[in-house]
Short mmCIF file of C-alpha atoms in Angstrom, two decimals:
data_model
loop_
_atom_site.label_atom_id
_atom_site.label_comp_id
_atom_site.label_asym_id
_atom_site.label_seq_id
_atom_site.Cartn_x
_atom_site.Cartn_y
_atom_site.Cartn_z
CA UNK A 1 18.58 -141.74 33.31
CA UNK A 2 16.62 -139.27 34.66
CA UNK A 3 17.87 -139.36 38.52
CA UNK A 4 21.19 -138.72 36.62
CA UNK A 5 20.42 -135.74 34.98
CA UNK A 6 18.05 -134.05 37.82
CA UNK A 7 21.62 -134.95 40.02
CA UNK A 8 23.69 -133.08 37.07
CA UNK A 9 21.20 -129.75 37.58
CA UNK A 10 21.66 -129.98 41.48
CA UNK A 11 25.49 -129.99 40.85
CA UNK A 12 25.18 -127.16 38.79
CA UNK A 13 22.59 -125.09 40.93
CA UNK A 14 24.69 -126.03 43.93
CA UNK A 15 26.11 -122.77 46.25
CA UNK A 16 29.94 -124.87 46.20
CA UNK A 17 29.59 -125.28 41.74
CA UNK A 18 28.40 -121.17 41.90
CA UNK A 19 31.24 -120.17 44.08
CA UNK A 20 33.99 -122.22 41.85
CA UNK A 21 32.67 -120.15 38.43
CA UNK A 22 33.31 -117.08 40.53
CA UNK A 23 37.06 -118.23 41.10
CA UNK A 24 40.08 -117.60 39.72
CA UNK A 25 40.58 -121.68 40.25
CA UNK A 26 37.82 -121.25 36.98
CA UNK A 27 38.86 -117.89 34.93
CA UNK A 28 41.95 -118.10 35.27
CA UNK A 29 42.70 -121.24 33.10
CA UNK A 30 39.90 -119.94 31.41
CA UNK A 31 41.76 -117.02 30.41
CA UNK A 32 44.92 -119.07 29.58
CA UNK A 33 43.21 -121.54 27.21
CA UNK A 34 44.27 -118.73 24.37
CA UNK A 35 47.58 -120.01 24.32
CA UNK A 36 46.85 -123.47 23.27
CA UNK A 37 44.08 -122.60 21.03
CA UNK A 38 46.78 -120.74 18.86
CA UNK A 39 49.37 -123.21 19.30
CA UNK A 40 46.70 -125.67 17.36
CA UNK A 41 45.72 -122.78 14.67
CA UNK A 42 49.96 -122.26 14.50
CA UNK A 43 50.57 -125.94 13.55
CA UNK A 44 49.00 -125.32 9.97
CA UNK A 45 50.97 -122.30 9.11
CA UNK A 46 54.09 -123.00 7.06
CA UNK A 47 57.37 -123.77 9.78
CA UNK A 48 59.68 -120.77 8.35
CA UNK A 49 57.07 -118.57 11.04
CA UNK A 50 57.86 -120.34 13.83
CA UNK A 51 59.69 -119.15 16.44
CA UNK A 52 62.24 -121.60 18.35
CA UNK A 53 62.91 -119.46 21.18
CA UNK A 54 59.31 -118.52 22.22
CA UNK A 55 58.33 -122.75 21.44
CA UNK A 56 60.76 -123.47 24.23
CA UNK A 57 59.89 -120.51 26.55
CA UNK A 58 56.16 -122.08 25.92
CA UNK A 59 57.09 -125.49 26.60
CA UNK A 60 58.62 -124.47 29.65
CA UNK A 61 56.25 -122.49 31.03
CA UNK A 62 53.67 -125.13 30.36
CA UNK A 63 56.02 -127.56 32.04
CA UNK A 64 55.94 -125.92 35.55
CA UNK A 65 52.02 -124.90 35.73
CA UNK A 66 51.22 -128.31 34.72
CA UNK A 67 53.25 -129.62 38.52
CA UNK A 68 51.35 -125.70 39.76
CA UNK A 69 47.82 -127.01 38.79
CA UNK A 70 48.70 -130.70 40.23
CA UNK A 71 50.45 -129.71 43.30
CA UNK A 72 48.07 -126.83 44.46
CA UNK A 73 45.05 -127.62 46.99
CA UNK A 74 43.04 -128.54 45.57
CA UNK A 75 44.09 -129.90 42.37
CA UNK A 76 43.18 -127.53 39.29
CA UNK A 77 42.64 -130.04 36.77
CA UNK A 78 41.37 -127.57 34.26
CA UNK A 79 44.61 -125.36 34.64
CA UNK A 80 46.32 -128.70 34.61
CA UNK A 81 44.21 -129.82 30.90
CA UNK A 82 44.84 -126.14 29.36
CA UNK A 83 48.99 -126.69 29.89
CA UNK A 84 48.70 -130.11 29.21
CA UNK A 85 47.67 -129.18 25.78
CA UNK A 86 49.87 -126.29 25.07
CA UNK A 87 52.65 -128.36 25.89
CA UNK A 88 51.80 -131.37 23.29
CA UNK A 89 51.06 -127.87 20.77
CA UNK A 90 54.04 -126.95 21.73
CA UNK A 91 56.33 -129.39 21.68
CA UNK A 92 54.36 -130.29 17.62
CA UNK A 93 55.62 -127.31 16.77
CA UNK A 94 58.81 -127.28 18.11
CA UNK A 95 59.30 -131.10 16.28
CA UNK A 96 58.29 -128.78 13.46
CA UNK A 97 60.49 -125.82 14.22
CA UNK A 98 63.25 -128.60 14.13
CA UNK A 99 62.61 -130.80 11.00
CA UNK A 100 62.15 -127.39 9.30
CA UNK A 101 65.74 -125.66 9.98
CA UNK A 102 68.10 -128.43 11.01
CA UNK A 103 66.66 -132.11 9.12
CA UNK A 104 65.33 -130.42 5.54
CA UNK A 105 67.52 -127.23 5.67
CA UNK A 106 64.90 -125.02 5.59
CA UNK A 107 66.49 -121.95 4.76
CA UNK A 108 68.77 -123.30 2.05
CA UNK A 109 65.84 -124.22 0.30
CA UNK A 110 64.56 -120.32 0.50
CA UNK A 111 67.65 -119.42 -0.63
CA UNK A 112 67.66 -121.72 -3.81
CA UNK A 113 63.75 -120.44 -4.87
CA UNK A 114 65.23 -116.91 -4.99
#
């Protein structure tokens, strides 16, 4: 167990791990893991808020940098895990966005609390 971890601190104190954190193969999915994040927060908020249009421009978008992040050399699997999870938050909500408006008649039921 400890070889392990004294190989785990060599990874991390290595030149090749130092140069990857000062990438933009690292901040930039970094960066983009505030979409998902909100996604998840969104999916307990009540459906009349979401947005159809901007669900499918998200699921989309997460769509073609998932084949960017798979496709690129070398493979940025952390780019790849950050729009792999906005599109399953995405595509939640959208399920959502859908049972909401078109299966339960969402807005007919606004209309007969009024």
């Amino acid at each position: 167990m400890g070889s392990l971890v004294k190989k785990l601190f060599d990874q991390l104190k290595s030149k090749e791990f130092r140069e990857y954190l000062m990438s933009t193969h690292f901040w930039g999915p970094v960066a983009n893991w505030g979409i998902p994040l909100a996604a998840i927060a969104d999916t307990r908020k009540d459906p009349v808020y979401i947005s159809g249009k901007m669900t499918l421009a998200l699921t989309l978008y997460s769509l073609m940098f998932m084949r960017f992040a798979w496709r690129v050399k070398p493979r940025n699997m952390l780019l790849f895990a950050c729009h792999f999870t906005n599109e399953c938050a995405q595509i939640t909500q959208g399920v959502r966005f859908v049972n909401y408006h078109y299966i339960q008649g969402g807005e007919k039921k606004e209309d007969l609390k009024k």
